Short mmCIF file of C-alpha atoms and ligand atoms in Angstrom, two decimals:
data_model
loop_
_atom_site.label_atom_id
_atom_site.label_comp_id
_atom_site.label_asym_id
_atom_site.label_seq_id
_atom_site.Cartn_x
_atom_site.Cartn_y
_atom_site.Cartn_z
CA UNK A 246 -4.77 10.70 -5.86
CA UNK A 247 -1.31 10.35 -4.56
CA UNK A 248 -0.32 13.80 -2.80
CA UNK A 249 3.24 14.15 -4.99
CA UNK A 250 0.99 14.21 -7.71
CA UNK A 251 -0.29 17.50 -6.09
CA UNK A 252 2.85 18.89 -5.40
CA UNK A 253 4.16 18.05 -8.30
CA UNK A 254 1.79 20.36 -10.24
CA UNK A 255 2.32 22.96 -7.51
CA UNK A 256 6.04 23.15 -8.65
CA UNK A 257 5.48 23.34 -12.18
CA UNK A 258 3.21 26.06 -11.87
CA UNK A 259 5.50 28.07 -10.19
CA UNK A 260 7.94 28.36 -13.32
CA UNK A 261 11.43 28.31 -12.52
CA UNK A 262 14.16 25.67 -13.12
CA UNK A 263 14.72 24.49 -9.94
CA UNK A 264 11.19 23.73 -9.55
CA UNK A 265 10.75 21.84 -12.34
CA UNK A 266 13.16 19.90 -11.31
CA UNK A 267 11.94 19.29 -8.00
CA UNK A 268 8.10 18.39 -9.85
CA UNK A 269 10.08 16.30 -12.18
CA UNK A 270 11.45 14.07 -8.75
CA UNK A 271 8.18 13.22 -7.48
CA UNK A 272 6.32 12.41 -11.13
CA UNK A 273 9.77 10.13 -11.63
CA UNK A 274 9.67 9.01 -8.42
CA UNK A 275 5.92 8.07 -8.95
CA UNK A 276 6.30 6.26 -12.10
CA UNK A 277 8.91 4.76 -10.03
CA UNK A 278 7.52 3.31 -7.26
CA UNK A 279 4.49 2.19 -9.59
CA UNK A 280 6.40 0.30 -11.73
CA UNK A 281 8.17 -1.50 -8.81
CA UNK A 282 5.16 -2.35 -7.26
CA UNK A 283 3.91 -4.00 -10.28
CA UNK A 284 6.65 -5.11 -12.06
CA UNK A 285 8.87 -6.34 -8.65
CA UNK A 286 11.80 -5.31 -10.32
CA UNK A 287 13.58 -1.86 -9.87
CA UNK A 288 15.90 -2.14 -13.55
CA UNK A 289 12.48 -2.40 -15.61
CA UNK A 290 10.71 0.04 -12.96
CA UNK A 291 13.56 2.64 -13.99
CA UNK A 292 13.01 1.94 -17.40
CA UNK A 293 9.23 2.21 -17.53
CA UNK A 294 10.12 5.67 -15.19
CA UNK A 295 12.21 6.96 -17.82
CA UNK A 296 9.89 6.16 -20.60
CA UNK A 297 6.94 7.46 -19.11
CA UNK A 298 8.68 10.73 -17.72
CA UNK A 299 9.78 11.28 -21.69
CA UNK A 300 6.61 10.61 -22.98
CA UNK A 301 4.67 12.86 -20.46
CA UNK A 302 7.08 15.87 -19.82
CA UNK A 303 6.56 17.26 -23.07
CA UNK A 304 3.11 18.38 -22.29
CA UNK A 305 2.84 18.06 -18.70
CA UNK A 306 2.14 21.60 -18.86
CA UNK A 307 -1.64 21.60 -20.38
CA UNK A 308 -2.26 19.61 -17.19
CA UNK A 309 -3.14 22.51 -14.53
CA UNK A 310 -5.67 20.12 -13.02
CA UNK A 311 -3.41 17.22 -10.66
CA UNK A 312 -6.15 14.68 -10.98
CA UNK A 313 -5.89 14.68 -14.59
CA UNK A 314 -1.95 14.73 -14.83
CA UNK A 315 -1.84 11.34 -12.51
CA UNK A 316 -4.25 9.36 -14.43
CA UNK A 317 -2.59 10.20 -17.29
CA UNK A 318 0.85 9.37 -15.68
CA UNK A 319 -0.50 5.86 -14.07
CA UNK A 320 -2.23 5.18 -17.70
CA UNK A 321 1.12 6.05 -19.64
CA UNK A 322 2.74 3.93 -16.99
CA UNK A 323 0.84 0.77 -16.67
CA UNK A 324 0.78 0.69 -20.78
CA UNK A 325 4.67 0.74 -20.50
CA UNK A 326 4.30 -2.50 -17.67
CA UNK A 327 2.55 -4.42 -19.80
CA UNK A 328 4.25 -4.18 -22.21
CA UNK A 329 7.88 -4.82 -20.56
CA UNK A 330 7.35 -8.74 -20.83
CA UNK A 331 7.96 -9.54 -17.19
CA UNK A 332 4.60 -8.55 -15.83
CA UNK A 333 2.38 -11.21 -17.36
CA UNK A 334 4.29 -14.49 -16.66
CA UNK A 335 2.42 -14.72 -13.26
CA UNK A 336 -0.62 -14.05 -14.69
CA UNK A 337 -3.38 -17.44 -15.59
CA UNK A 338 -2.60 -19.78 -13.57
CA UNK A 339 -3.61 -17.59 -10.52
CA UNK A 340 -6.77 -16.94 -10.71
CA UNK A 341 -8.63 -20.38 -9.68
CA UNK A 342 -6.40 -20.02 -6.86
CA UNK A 343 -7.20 -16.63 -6.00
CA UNK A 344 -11.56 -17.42 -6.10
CA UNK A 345 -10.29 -20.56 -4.19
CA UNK A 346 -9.02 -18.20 -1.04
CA UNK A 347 -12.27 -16.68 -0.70
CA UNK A 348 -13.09 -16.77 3.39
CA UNK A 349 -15.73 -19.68 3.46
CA UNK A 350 -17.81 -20.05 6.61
CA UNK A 351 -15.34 -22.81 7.22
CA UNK A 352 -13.17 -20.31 8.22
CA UNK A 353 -15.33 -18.88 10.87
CA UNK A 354 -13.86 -20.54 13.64
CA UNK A 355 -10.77 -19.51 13.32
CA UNK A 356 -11.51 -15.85 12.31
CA UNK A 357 -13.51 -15.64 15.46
CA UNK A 358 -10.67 -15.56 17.09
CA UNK A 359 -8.14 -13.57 14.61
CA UNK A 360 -6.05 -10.87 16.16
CA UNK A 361 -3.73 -9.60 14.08
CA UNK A 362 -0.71 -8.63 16.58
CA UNK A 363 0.69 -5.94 14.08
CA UNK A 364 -0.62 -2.43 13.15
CA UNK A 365 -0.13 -1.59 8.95
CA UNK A 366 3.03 0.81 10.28
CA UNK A 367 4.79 -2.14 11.61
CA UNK A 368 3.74 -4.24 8.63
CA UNK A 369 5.72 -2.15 6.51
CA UNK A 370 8.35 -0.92 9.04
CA UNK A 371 8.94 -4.88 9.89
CA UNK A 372 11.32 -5.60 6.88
CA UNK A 373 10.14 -9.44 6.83
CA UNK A 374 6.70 -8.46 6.99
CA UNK A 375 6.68 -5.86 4.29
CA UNK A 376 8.56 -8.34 2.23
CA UNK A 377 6.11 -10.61 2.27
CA UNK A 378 2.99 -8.19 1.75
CA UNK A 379 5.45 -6.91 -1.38
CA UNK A 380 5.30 -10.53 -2.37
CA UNK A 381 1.42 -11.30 -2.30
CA UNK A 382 1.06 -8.01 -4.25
CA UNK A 383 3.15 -9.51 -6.88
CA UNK A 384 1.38 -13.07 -6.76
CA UNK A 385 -1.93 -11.18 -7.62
CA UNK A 386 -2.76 -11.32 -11.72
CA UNK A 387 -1.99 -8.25 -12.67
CA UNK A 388 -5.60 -7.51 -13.21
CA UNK A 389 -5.94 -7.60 -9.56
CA UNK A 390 -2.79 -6.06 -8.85
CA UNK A 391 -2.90 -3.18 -10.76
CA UNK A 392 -5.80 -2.37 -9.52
CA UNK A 393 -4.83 -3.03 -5.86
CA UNK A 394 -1.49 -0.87 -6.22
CA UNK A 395 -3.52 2.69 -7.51
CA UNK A 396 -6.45 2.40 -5.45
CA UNK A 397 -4.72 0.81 -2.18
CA UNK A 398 -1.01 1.89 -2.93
CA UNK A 399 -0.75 4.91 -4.72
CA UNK A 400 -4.48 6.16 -3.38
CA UNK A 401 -6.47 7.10 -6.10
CA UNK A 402 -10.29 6.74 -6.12
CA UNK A 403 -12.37 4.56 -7.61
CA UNK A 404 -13.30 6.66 -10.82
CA UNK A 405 -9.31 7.55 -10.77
CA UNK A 406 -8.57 4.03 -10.98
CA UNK A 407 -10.96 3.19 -13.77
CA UNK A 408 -9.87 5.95 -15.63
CA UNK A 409 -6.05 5.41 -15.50
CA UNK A 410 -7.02 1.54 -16.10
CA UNK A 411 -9.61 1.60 -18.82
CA UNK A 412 -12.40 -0.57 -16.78
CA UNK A 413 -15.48 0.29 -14.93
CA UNK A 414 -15.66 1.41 -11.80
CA UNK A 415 -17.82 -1.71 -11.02
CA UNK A 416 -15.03 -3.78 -12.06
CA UNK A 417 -12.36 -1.53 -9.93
CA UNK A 418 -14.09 -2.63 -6.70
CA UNK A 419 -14.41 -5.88 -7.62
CA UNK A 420 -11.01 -6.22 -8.14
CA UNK A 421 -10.16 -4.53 -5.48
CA UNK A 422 -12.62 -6.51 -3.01
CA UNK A 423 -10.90 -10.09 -4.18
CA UNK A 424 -7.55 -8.44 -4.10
CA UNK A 425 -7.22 -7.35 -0.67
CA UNK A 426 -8.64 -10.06 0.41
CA UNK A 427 -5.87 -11.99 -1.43
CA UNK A 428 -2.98 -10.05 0.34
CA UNK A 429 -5.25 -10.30 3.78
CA UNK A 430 -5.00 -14.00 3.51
CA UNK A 431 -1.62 -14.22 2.69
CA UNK A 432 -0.28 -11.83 5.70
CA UNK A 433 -2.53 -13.92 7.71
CA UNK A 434 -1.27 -17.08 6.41
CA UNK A 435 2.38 -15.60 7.29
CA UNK A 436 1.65 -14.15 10.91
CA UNK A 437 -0.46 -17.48 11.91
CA UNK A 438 2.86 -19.33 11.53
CA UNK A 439 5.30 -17.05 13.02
CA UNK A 440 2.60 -17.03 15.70
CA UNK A 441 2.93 -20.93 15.78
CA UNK A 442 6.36 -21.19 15.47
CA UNK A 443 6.63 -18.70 18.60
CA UNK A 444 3.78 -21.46 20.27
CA UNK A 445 6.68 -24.38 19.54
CA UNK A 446 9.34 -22.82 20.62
CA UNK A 447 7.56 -21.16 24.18
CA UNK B 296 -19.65 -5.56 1.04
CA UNK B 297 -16.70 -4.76 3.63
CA UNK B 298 -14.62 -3.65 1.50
CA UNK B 299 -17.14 -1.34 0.58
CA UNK B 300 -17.55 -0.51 3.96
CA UNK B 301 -13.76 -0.14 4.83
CA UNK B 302 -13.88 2.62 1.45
CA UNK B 303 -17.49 4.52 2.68
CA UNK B 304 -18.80 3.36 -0.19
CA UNK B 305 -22.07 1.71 1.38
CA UNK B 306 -25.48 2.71 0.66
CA UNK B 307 -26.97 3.74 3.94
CA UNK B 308 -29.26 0.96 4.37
CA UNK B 309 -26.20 -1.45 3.66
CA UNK B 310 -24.29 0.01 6.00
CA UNK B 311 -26.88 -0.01 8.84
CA UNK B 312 -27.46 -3.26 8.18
CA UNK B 313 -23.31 -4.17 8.06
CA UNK B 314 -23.00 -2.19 11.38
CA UNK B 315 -25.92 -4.35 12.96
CA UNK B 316 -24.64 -7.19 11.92
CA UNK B 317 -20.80 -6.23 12.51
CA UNK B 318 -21.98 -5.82 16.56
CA UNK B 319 -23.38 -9.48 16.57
CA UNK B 320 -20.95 -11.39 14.78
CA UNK B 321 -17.43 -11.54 16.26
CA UNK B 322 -15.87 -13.86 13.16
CA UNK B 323 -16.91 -10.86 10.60
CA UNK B 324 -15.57 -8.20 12.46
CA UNK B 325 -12.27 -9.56 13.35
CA UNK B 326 -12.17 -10.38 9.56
CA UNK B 327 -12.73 -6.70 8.86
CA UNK B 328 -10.14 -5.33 11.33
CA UNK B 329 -7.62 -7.72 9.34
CA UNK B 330 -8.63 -6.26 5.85
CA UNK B 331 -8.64 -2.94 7.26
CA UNK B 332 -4.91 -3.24 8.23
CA UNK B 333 -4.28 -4.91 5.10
CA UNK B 334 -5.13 -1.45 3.06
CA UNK B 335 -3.64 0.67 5.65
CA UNK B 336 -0.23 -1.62 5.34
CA UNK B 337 -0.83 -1.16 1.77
CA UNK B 338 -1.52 2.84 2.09
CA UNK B 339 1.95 2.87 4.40
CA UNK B 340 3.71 1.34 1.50
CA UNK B 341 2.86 4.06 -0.70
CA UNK B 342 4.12 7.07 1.42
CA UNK B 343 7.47 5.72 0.81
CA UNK B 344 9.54 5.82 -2.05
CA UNK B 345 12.08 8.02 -3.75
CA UNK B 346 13.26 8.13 -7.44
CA UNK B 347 16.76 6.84 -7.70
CA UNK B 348 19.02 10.73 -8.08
CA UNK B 349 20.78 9.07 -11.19
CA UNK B 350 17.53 8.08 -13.23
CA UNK B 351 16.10 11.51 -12.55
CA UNK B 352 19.40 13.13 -13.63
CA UNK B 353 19.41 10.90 -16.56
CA UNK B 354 15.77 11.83 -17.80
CA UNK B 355 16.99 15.59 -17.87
CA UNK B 356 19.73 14.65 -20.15
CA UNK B 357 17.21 12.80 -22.31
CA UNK B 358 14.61 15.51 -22.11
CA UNK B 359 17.62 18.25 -23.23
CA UNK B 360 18.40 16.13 -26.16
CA UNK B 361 14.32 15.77 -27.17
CA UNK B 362 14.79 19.63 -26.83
CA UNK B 363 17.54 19.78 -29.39
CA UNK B 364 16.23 17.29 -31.86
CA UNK B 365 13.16 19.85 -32.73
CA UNK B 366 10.48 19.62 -30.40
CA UNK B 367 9.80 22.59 -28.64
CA UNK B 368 8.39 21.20 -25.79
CA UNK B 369 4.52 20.73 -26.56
CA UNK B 370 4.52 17.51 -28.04
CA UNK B 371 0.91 16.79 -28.30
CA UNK B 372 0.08 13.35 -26.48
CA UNK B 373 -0.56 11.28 -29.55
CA UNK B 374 2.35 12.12 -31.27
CA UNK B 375 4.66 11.19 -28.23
CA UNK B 376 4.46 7.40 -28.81
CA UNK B 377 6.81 8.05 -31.28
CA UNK B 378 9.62 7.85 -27.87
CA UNK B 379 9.96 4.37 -28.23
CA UNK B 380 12.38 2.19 -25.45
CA UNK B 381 14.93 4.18 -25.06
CA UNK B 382 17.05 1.64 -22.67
CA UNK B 383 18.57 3.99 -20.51
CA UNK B 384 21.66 2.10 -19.21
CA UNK B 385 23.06 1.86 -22.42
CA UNK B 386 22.99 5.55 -22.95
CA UNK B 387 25.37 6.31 -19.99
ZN1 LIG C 183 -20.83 -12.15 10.10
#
């Protein structure tokens, strides 16, 4: 579970104004960075924030247990993403293409001798890197990429994931399996032609 | 099955065998060192991330005025869907 989830219930329990208002900044900001992750777009990620945040507030307080409160939040969340209308349009079409990336022994060859010349801090802290991972999370379905964001994004477990998404936790690492493998291939797609492009021009 | 074994999620027999196999097979490994920077990329990405200060103060205002309009702040979870879209740029 993601750790502002943690402190989030921390700061509620401890009663004052201030607090809450400081627990109510990291469930917003949450719902917030959720919804931009899934929905690529920050004006319907503040929207689904707001929603969520309104729907969940009201009783956030029977939630003493922080595992509980962010499945809830994530499930309240992703209901409100799919139902803003932007999500789905990437959706069908995808999917042939997505079994079609699966690494064949084809690939072998060339994996043999894969070296990825980045760590995952300078993926993100490379702005045209992180752009592109941001991308290939948002060419996923969103089956995949829902399930991709809580487990790899926001860190929840497996069960966590299921819960918050309604599916088994069979189907979570399924998902999850094809999906990173997905974004793998297309950051490796990406850094094989900078890496080329660099060949060219040296 | 290394995805699996990038989570811990391996029986132990699977992942003696993966581990075997892993020290024999250079193709598989550097595929698993890729993946495995792929979810850590992916974990990075999560660590950042702030609300925007205006949405936040916003939901206050709208939580004040939920206040005022009766409920008294235990709104049981089913009756909540009653908040429908409110689109908050329009309220502001
Ligand atoms: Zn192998």
């Amino acid at each position: 579970m993601n750790q502002r989830i943690f402190q989030a219930v921390e700061q509620l329990k401890a009663g004052d104004a201030g607090s809450f208002r400081k627990a109510l900044e990291s469930l917003t900001g949450t719902a917030f960075a959720f919804a931009k992750k899934v929905c690529g777009n920050a004006d319907d990620a503040e929207d689904i924030a707001q929603e969520t945040m309104l729907q969940l507030v009201p009783s956030v307080h029977k939630f003493s247990d922080a595992r509980r409160l962010g499945v809830w939040l994530y499930k309240v969340a992703k209901t409100r993403c799919l139902m803003s209308r932007r999500m789905g349009k990437f959706a069908p079409a995808r999917i042939l293409r997505l079994d079609d990336r699966m690494p064949s022994p084809a690939d072998a060859a060339r994996l043999a001798k894969n070296r990825w010349p980045v760590s995952p801090e300078e993926v993100v802290l490379r702005a045209e890197l992180r752009e592109q991972l941001e991308r290939a999370i948002l060419k996923l379905p969103e089956r995949y990429r829902l399930v991709v964001v809580l487990r790899d994004i926001e860190q929840l477990d497996v069960r966590e994931t299921a819960a918050a998404l309604g599916i088994s936790p069979a189907a979570v690492k399924m998902r999850l399996h094809r999906g990173r493998m997905f974004l793998r291939n297309e950051l490796d797609e990406y850094l094989h032609s900078l890496s080329s492009k660099d060949g060219r021009r040296g | 099955m290394l995805s699996e074994f990038l989570d811990g999620e391996l029986s132990a027999a699977d992942c003696r065998w993966l581990k075997r196999h892993l020290r024999g097979c250079q193709p598989c490994l550097a595929y698993l060192k890729t993946l495995e920077t792929t979810a850590g990329a992916c974990r990075k990405l999560g660590e950042t991330g702030t609300a925007p200060p205006e949405l936040v103060r916003r939901i206050l205002r709208l939580l004040q005025d939920q206040k005022f309009q009766g409920s008294n702040g235990a709104t049981p979870p089913g009756r909540a869907r009653r908040f429908r879209r409110v689109s908050g740029k329009n309220r502001c």
